[in-house]
Coordinates of C-alpha atoms in Angstrom, one line a residue:
X773 CA 81.9 86.6 4.8
X774 CA 81.1 83.2 6.3
X775 CA 81.1 80.5 3.6
X776 CA 79.3 77.7 5.5
X777 CA 75.6 77.7 6.5
X778 CA 74.2 74.8 8.6
X779 CA 70.4 74.6 8.7
X780 CA 68.8 72.6 11.5
X781 CA 65.2 71.5 10.7
X782 CA 66.3 70.8 7.1
X783 CA 63.0 69.2 5.9
X784 CA 60.7 71.7 7.5
X785 CA 58.4 74.3 6.1
X786 CA 60.8 77.2 6.8
X787 CA 63.6 75.7 4.8
X788 CA 61.4 74.6 1.9
X789 CA 59.4 77.8 1.5
X790 CA 61.9 80.5 2.4
X791 CA 65.6 79.5 3.1
X792 CA 66.2 77.4 0.0
X793 CA 64.5 80.0 -2.3
X794 CA 66.4 82.8 -0.5
X795 CA 69.7 81.0 -1.3
X796 CA 68.6 80.5 -4.9
X797 CA 68.1 84.2 -5.2
X798 CA 71.5 84.9 -3.7
X799 CA 73.1 82.4 -6.1
X800 CA 71.3 84.0 -9.1
X801 CA 72.5 87.4 -8.0
X802 CA 76.1 86.3 -7.6
X803 CA 76.1 86.9 -3.9
X804 CA 77.5 83.4 -2.9
X805 CA 81.1 82.4 -3.5
X806 CA 82.0 79.3 -5.4
X807 CA 83.2 77.6 -2.2
X808 CA 80.0 78.2 -0.3
X809 CA 78.7 75.1 1.5
X810 CA 75.1 74.5 2.5
X811 CA 74.7 71.7 5.1
X812 CA 71.2 70.7 6.0
X813 CA 70.5 68.5 9.1
X814 CA 67.6 67.0 10.9
X815 CA 66.7 63.7 12.6
X816 CA 65.4 61.9 9.6
X817 CA 67.5 59.2 8.1
X818 CA 67.5 60.4 4.5
X819 CA 70.3 59.8 2.1
X820 CA 72.0 62.8 0.5
X821 CA 70.4 62.0 -2.8
X822 CA 66.9 61.8 -1.2
X823 CA 67.4 65.2 0.3
X824 CA 68.7 66.8 -2.9
X825 CA 65.7 65.5 -4.8
X826 CA 63.4 66.9 -2.1
X827 CA 65.2 70.2 -2.2
X828 CA 64.9 70.4 -6.0
X829 CA 61.1 69.8 -5.8
X830 CA 60.7 72.5 -3.1
X831 CA 62.7 75.0 -5.2
X832 CA 60.6 74.3 -8.3
X833 CA 57.5 74.9 -6.2
X834 CA 58.5 77.9 -4.2
X835 CA 61.3 79.6 -6.2
X836 CA 60.0 79.3 -9.7
X837 CA 61.0 82.8 -10.6
X838 CA 64.7 82.1 -9.8
X839 CA 66.8 80.9 -12.8
X840 CA 66.8 77.2 -13.3
X841 CA 70.6 76.9 -13.0
X842 CA 70.6 78.8 -9.7
X843 CA 67.9 76.4 -8.3
X844 CA 69.8 73.4 -9.6
X845 CA 73.0 74.5 -8.1
X846 CA 71.5 75.1 -4.6
X847 CA 69.8 71.7 -4.6
X848 CA 72.6 69.8 -6.3
X849 CA 75.3 71.0 -3.9
X850 CA 73.4 70.8 -0.7
X851 CA 74.8 68.3 1.9
X852 CA 72.5 66.3 4.2
X853 CA 73.4 65.0 7.6
X854 CA 71.3 63.1 10.2
X855 CA 71.7 64.9 13.5
X856 CA 69.9 65.7 16.7
X857 CA 70.1 69.5 17.3
X858 CA 70.1 68.9 21.1
X859 CA 72.9 66.3 21.0
X860 CA 76.3 67.9 21.6
X861 CA 78.2 65.0 20.1
X862 CA 76.2 65.2 16.9
X863 CA 76.7 68.9 16.7
X864 CA 80.4 68.7 17.3
X865 CA 80.7 66.3 14.4
X866 CA 78.6 68.5 12.2
X867 CA 80.1 71.9 12.8
X868 CA 83.8 71.4 13.7
X869 CA 86.9 71.8 11.7
X870 CA 86.4 74.3 8.9
X871 CA 86.4 77.8 10.4
X872 CA 83.3 79.9 11.3
X873 CA 79.8 78.7 10.6
X874 CA 76.4 80.3 10.5
X875 CA 73.9 78.0 12.3
X876 CA 70.2 78.5 11.4
X877 CA 67.9 77.0 14.0
X878 CA 64.8 76.4 11.8
X879 CA 63.3 74.5 14.7
X880 CA 60.3 74.8 17.0
X881 CA 60.9 77.4 19.7
X882 CA 60.6 74.8 22.4
X883 CA 63.8 73.2 21.1
X884 CA 65.9 76.4 21.3
X885 CA 67.1 76.0 24.9
X886 CA 68.3 72.4 24.5
X887 CA 69.9 73.2 21.1
X888 CA 71.7 76.3 22.4
X889 CA 73.0 74.4 25.5
X890 CA 74.2 71.6 23.2
X891 CA 76.0 74.1 20.9
X892 CA 77.8 75.4 24.0
X893 CA 79.0 72.0 24.9
X894 CA 80.0 71.1 21.4
X895 CA 82.1 74.2 21.0
X896 CA 81.5 76.6 18.1
X897 CA 84.4 77.7 15.9
X898 CA 85.5 81.3 16.6
X899 CA 83.5 83.8 14.6
X900 CA 80.4 81.6 14.2
X901 CA 76.9 83.0 14.3
X902 CA 73.6 81.7 15.5
X903 CA 70.2 82.5 13.9
X904 CA 66.9 82.1 15.6
X905 CA 63.4 82.6 14.2
X906 CA 60.5 84.1 16.1
X907 CA 58.9 83.8 18.5
X908 CA 61.9 84.4 20.7
X909 CA 60.6 82.8 23.9
X910 CA 57.0 82.6 24.9
X911 CA 57.1 85.3 27.6
X912 CA 59.5 87.7 29.4
X913 CA 61.0 85.0 31.6
X914 CA 61.7 82.5 28.8
X915 CA 63.2 85.3 26.6
X916 CA 65.6 86.3 29.4
X917 CA 66.6 82.7 29.9
X918 CA 67.3 82.3 26.1
X919 CA 69.4 85.4 26.2
X920 CA 71.3 84.1 29.1
X921 CA 72.0 80.8 27.3
X922 CA 73.1 82.5 24.2
X923 CA 75.5 84.8 26.1
X924 CA 77.3 81.8 27.4
X925 CA 77.9 80.5 23.8
X926 CA 78.6 83.5 21.5
X927 CA 78.8 87.3 21.9
X928 CA 75.7 89.4 21.3
X929 CA 77.0 90.6 17.9
X930 CA 76.9 86.9 16.7
X931 CA 73.2 86.4 17.6
X932 CA 70.7 87.0 14.8
X933 CA 67.1 87.0 16.1
X934 CA 65.6 87.4 12.7
X935 CA 62.2 88.9 11.7
X936 CA 61.8 88.7 8.0
X937 CA 59.4 91.7 8.1
X938 CA 62.4 94.0 8.7
X939 CA 63.9 92.8 5.4
X940 CA 60.7 93.4 3.3
X941 CA 61.3 96.3 0.9
X942 CA 57.8 97.7 1.8
X943 CA 58.7 97.8 5.5
X944 CA 62.0 99.4 4.9
X945 CA 60.3 102.0 2.7
X946 CA 58.5 103.3 5.8
X947 CA 61.9 104.7 6.9
X948 CA 62.8 105.9 3.4
X949 CA 59.5 107.8 2.9
X950 CA 59.7 109.4 6.3
X951 CA 63.4 110.4 6.5
X952 CA 64.1 111.3 2.8
X953 CA 61.2 113.6 2.2
X954 CA 60.9 117.0 3.8
X955 CA 57.2 117.1 3.0
X956 CA 56.5 114.2 5.5
X957 CA 59.0 114.4 8.4
X958 CA 57.8 117.8 9.7
X959 CA 54.2 116.4 9.9
X960 CA 55.3 113.1 11.5
X961 CA 54.0 113.8 15.0
X962 CA 50.9 113.9 17.2
X963 CA 50.2 117.5 16.2
X964 CA 49.3 116.4 12.7
X965 CA 48.6 112.6 13.1
X966 CA 45.7 111.3 15.1
X967 CA 45.9 107.6 14.6
X968 CA 48.1 105.0 13.0
X969 CA 46.8 101.5 12.2
X970 CA 49.2 98.6 11.6
X971 CA 47.1 95.8 10.1
X972 CA 47.9 92.3 8.9
X973 CA 44.6 90.6 8.0
X974 CA 44.7 87.3 6.1
X975 CA 42.0 85.4 4.2
X976 CA 44.1 82.3 4.9
X977 CA 42.9 80.1 7.7
X978 CA 45.0 77.6 9.7
X979 CA 46.3 75.8 6.5
X980 CA 47.6 72.8 8.4
X981 CA 49.7 74.7 10.9
X982 CA 48.0 73.6 14.0
X983 CA 51.1 72.0 15.4
X984 CA 52.7 75.4 15.7
X985 CA 49.9 77.8 15.8
X986 CA 47.6 76.3 18.5
X987 CA 50.3 76.8 21.1
X988 CA 51.0 80.4 20.0
X989 CA 48.0 82.4 18.6
X990 CA 47.7 85.7 16.8
X991 CA 49.1 87.8 19.7
X992 CA 52.4 86.0 19.9
X993 CA 52.6 84.9 16.2
X994 CA 52.1 88.4 14.7
X995 CA 51.7 91.3 17.2
X996 CA 54.6 90.6 19.6
X997 CA 57.2 90.5 16.8
X998 CA 56.2 91.4 13.2
X999 CA 53.8 94.2 14.0
X1000 CA 55.9 95.6 16.9
X1001 CA 58.8 95.8 14.4
X1002 CA 56.7 97.8 12.0
X1003 CA 55.6 100.0 14.9
X1004 CA 59.2 100.7 15.8
X1005 CA 60.0 101.9 12.3
X1006 CA 56.9 104.0 12.1
X1007 CA 57.4 105.7 15.4
X1008 CA 61.1 105.9 16.0
X1009 CA 63.1 109.1 16.1
X1010 CA 65.4 109.7 13.1
X1011 CA 68.6 107.7 13.7
X1012 CA 72.0 109.1 13.1
X1013 CA 72.6 106.3 10.6
X1014 CA 71.1 103.0 9.6
X1015 CA 73.9 101.2 11.2
X1016 CA 73.4 98.5 13.7
X1017 CA 73.7 100.5 16.9
X1018 CA 71.9 103.7 15.8
X1019 CA 68.9 101.8 14.3
X1020 CA 68.5 99.4 17.2
X1021 CA 68.8 102.1 19.9
X1022 CA 66.0 104.1 18.3
X1023 CA 63.8 101.0 18.1
X1024 CA 64.2 100.1 21.7
X1025 CA 63.3 103.8 22.6
X1026 CA 59.9 103.2 21.0
X1027 CA 59.2 100.0 23.0
X1028 CA 60.3 101.7 26.2
X1029 CA 58.0 104.6 25.6
X1030 CA 54.8 102.5 25.4
X1031 CA 52.5 103.3 28.2
X1032 CA 52.1 100.3 30.5
X1033 CA 48.6 98.7 30.2
X1034 CA 46.5 98.2 33.3
X1035 CA 43.8 95.6 33.6
X1036 CA 41.2 98.2 32.8
X1037 CA 43.3 99.3 29.7
X1038 CA 43.4 95.7 28.5
X1039 CA 39.6 95.4 28.8
X1040 CA 39.0 98.6 26.9
X1041 CA 41.8 98.5 24.4
X1042 CA 42.3 94.9 23.3
X1043 CA 40.2 92.4 21.5
X1044 CA 40.7 88.6 21.0
X1045 CA 38.6 86.3 18.9
X1046 CA 38.8 83.2 16.7
X1047 CA 37.0 82.2 13.6
X1048 CA 33.9 80.1 13.4
X1049 CA 32.7 78.0 10.5
X1050 CA 32.1 80.0 7.3
X1051 CA 33.1 80.5 3.7
X1052 CA 36.0 82.3 2.0
X1053 CA 36.1 82.7 -1.8
X1054 CA 33.7 79.9 -2.4
X1055 CA 35.3 77.3 -0.1
X1056 CA 34.0 76.1 3.2
X1057 CA 36.1 76.7 6.2
X1058 CA 35.5 74.7 9.5
X1059 CA 35.6 76.5 12.8
X1060 CA 39.1 76.9 14.3
X1061 CA 38.3 74.5 17.1
X1062 CA 37.3 71.8 14.5
X1063 CA 40.5 72.2 12.4
X1064 CA 42.8 69.1 12.3
X1065 CA 45.3 69.1 15.1
X1066 CA 43.6 71.7 17.3
X1067 CA 43.1 70.8 20.9
X1068 CA 39.4 70.7 21.6
X1069 CA 40.1 72.5 24.9
X1070 CA 42.0 75.3 23.1
X1071 CA 41.5 78.9 23.9
X1072 CA 43.9 80.1 21.2
X1073 CA 42.9 83.3 19.4
X1074 CA 43.1 83.8 15.6
X1075 CA 42.4 87.5 15.8
X1076 CA 44.2 90.0 18.1
X1077 CA 44.0 93.7 18.4
X1078 CA 45.8 96.0 20.7
X1079 CA 45.6 99.8 21.2
X1080 CA 48.8 101.5 22.4
X1081 CA 49.9 105.0 23.4
X1082 CA 53.4 106.2 23.5
X1083 CA 54.6 108.6 26.2
X1084 CA 57.0 110.7 24.2
X1085 CA 57.3 114.2 23.0
X1086 CA 56.6 113.3 19.4
X1087 CA 53.7 110.9 19.9
X1088 CA 51.7 112.0 23.0
X1089 CA 48.1 112.1 21.9
X1090 CA 48.4 109.7 18.9
X1091 CA 46.7 106.3 19.1
X1092 CA 48.5 103.3 17.6
X1093 CA 46.4 100.2 16.8
X1094 CA 47.9 96.8 15.9
X1095 CA 45.7 94.1 14.5
X1096 CA 46.1 90.7 12.9
X1097 CA 43.5 88.1 12.0
X1098 CA 43.1 84.9 10.1
X1099 CA 40.2 83.6 7.9
X1100 CA 38.9 87.1 7.2
X1101 CA 37.1 88.2 4.1
X1102 CA 39.9 90.2 2.6
X1103 CA 43.6 90.4 2.8
X1104 CA 44.6 93.7 4.2
X1105 CA 48.2 94.3 5.0
X1106 CA 49.1 97.9 5.5
X1107 CA 50.1 100.8 7.7
X1108 CA 47.4 103.5 7.6
X1109 CA 48.5 107.0 8.9
X1110 CA 45.4 109.2 9.6
X1111 CA 46.1 112.9 9.7
X1112 CA 44.0 115.3 11.8
X1113 CA 41.4 117.5 10.0
X1114 CA 42.1 121.0 8.9
X1115 CA 41.0 123.7 11.4
X1116 CA 38.6 125.5 9.1
X1117 CA 36.9 124.8 5.7
X1118 CA 35.9 127.9 3.7
X1119 CA 33.5 126.0 1.5
X1120 CA 30.2 126.3 3.3
X1121 CA 28.2 123.1 3.1
X1122 CA 29.3 122.1 -0.3
X1123 CA 31.0 118.9 0.7
X1124 CA 33.0 117.3 3.5
X1125 CA 36.7 117.0 3.7
X1126 CA 37.6 113.4 4.5
X1127 CA 40.6 112.8 6.7
X1128 CA 43.9 112.6 4.8
X1129 CA 45.2 109.0 5.0
X1130 CA 48.6 107.8 3.9
X1131 CA 48.6 104.1 3.3
X1132 CA 51.8 102.0 3.0
X1133 CA 50.8 98.7 1.4
X1134 CA 53.0 95.9 3.0
X1135 CA 51.7 93.1 0.7
X1136 CA 51.2 93.9 -2.1
X1137 CA 53.6 96.8 -2.3
X1138 CA 52.4 100.3 -2.9
X1139 CA 51.5 103.7 -1.4
X1140 CA 48.3 105.7 -1.6
X1141 CA 47.5 109.2 -0.2
X1142 CA 43.8 110.1 0.2
X1143 CA 43.2 113.8 -0.2
X1144 CA 40.3 116.2 -0.7
X1145 CA 40.0 118.5 -3.7
X1146 CA 37.6 120.7 -5.7
X1147 CA 35.1 118.8 -7.8
X1148 CA 33.1 119.9 -10.8
X1149 CA 31.2 122.5 -8.8
X1150 CA 33.0 125.7 -8.1
X1151 CA 33.2 125.0 -4.4
X1152 CA 32.2 121.3 -4.1
X1153 CA 34.7 119.0 -2.3
X1154 CA 35.5 115.6 -3.7
X1155 CA 37.9 112.8 -2.7
X1156 CA 41.2 112.5 -4.5
X1157 CA 43.7 109.6 -4.4
X1158 CA 47.3 109.6 -5.3
X1159 CA 49.0 106.3 -5.8
X1160 CA 52.6 105.1 -6.2
X1161 CA 54.1 101.7 -7.0
X1162 CA 57.4 100.5 -5.4
X1163 CA 60.2 99.0 -7.5
X1164 CA 60.5 95.2 -7.2
X1165 CA 63.1 94.2 -4.7
X1166 CA 66.4 92.8 -5.9
X1167 CA 66.2 90.0 -3.3
X1168 CA 63.3 88.4 -1.4
X1169 CA 63.2 89.1 2.3
X1170 CA 64.9 85.8 3.3
X1171 CA 67.6 86.3 0.7
X1172 CA 68.4 89.7 2.3
X1173 CA 68.3 88.2 5.8
X1174 CA 70.7 85.4 4.9
X1175 CA 73.0 87.8 3.2
X1176 CA 73.1 89.9 6.3
X1177 CA 73.9 86.8 8.4
X1178 CA 76.7 85.7 6.2
X1179 CA 78.2 89.2 6.2
X1180 CA 77.6 89.8 9.9
X1181 CA 75.4 92.8 9.4
X1182 CA 73.1 92.7 12.5
X1183 CA 71.2 96.0 11.8
X1184 CA 68.0 94.2 10.9
X1185 CA 68.2 91.6 13.6
X1186 CA 66.6 92.0 17.1
X1187 CA 68.9 92.9 20.0
X1188 CA 68.5 91.0 23.3
X1189 CA 67.0 94.0 25.2
X1190 CA 64.5 94.6 22.4
X1191 CA 63.3 91.0 22.5
X1192 CA 62.7 91.3 26.2
X1193 CA 61.1 94.7 26.0
X1194 CA 58.5 93.5 23.5
X1195 CA 57.4 90.8 26.0
X1196 CA 57.3 93.3 28.8
X1197 CA 54.8 95.4 26.9
X1198 CA 52.5 92.5 26.2
X1199 CA 52.8 90.8 29.6
X1200 CA 49.6 92.6 31.0
X1201 CA 47.6 91.6 27.9
X1202 CA 48.7 87.9 28.2
X1203 CA 47.9 87.8 31.9
X1204 CA 44.5 89.4 31.5
X1205 CA 43.6 87.2 28.6
X1206 CA 44.7 84.1 30.5
X1207 CA 42.4 85.2 33.3
X1208 CA 39.5 85.7 30.9
X1209 CA 39.3 89.5 31.7
X1210 CA 38.7 89.9 28.0
X1211 CA 36.2 87.5 26.4
X1212 CA 37.2 85.2 23.6
X1213 CA 34.8 86.3 20.8
X1214 CA 33.9 84.5 17.7
X1215 CA 33.6 85.6 14.1
X1216 CA 32.5 83.7 11.0
X1217 CA 35.3 82.7 8.6
X1218 CA 35.0 85.0 5.6
X1219 CA 33.7 88.0 7.6
X1220 CA 35.5 91.2 8.6
X1221 CA 36.3 90.0 12.1
X1222 CA 34.6 91.0 15.4
X1223 CA 31.9 93.6 14.8
X1224 CA 33.4 96.2 17.1
X1225 CA 37.0 95.9 16.0
X1226 CA 39.1 98.8 17.3
X1227 CA 41.0 99.4 14.1
X1228 CA 39.1 101.5 11.6
X1229 CA 37.8 99.6 8.6
X1230 CA 39.2 100.0 5.1
X1231 CA 36.6 101.8 3.0
X1232 CA 38.1 100.2 -0.1
X1233 CA 36.8 96.9 1.2
X1234 CA 33.4 98.2 2.0
X1235 CA 33.5 97.9 5.7
X1236 CA 31.9 100.2 8.2
X1237 CA 34.2 102.6 10.0
X1238 CA 34.4 102.5 13.8
X1239 CA 32.3 105.3 15.3

């Protein structure tokens, strides 16, 4: 286990909201040794005391459920250094001398190439690891270049391209439900499943993140990484084990099986839109283009939807739809698996059998199965719903990711070829959208999104289903 973690971008949102709380959870659970060192660095000229006071405030705000002594220990023992993540001399002074180190680049993606180059010049101690957040590059070419730079500094096994979705208990339960239950796995194919919707709808709007979001948009921010990761777990063949090689090999198989999209496919099977002025939960929300920090010439989308088909024995004939949007009326974060109808109903006209739908709630956690049963009449059909609640996770997602980094378990990180393959799949969409082959639509904040959204609506939220 590596006993030293260096976080670049120390006073940023990622460290405040996720990394420090993740470390507090690890400390509370007894996962960190007494000699563990947390070194936080950025370009601000803070004193160590100033940083520790800031860290304590952030932990109180974002990790209130962690024991007070764990929060106090994380904040009180954190070291702060002023350093430029792209300056090799600063980095050599910061990371040298005490054995291997885990380096977490909690930085804007545009800084990654310069920082990785500087780390190579500074010289990393043997056995060190580098952690990068999404998005990994901004297209296929930049992802390949990042992989090339990383390969010159550390071996692939020491690179952690993290996606916290993979560490969410609800996402991992997709595999558990599929592979540990005989009642599901024999049905997990196109003969029985017609459609799978992977949805991450948020009622949150921009919330002050224009500096990051306006250069990225919903397609790159959510679909290319988070939702693709969920797709891989939903559609992958059963791996021999959940070890690093077996799990990652099966994930890359899914991405490689996605049918390439033509310009005509992009026109018919993708949607892009952004929110207009409206209201959400009693508060007024300005149009995206009027949000603070948004370039008035921006064409960034806040809603993205893509329909995909997999060319594989298991999934030929099943439609996969991935969707994410901001400033929508309801939060809806789930995987909805829609089964094909039964071939015959012996009930005459005494009701209609609705499609069986298995829903995996991603946030909040849970699982529901929509069935059809006999109602009060002798042969009258009526909807039935079975629900299940998941056990609370022992660690938050970032706590699990940090523990894997420190122990060198790369099973839940993204391999170099996987990062590139995800960009390959979306390259035709990005090109077509940049050429305005698909119009940029608008939807009022607080609405259900574009009226003709490809993903079927959620009846629990009172939306109309797609014809």
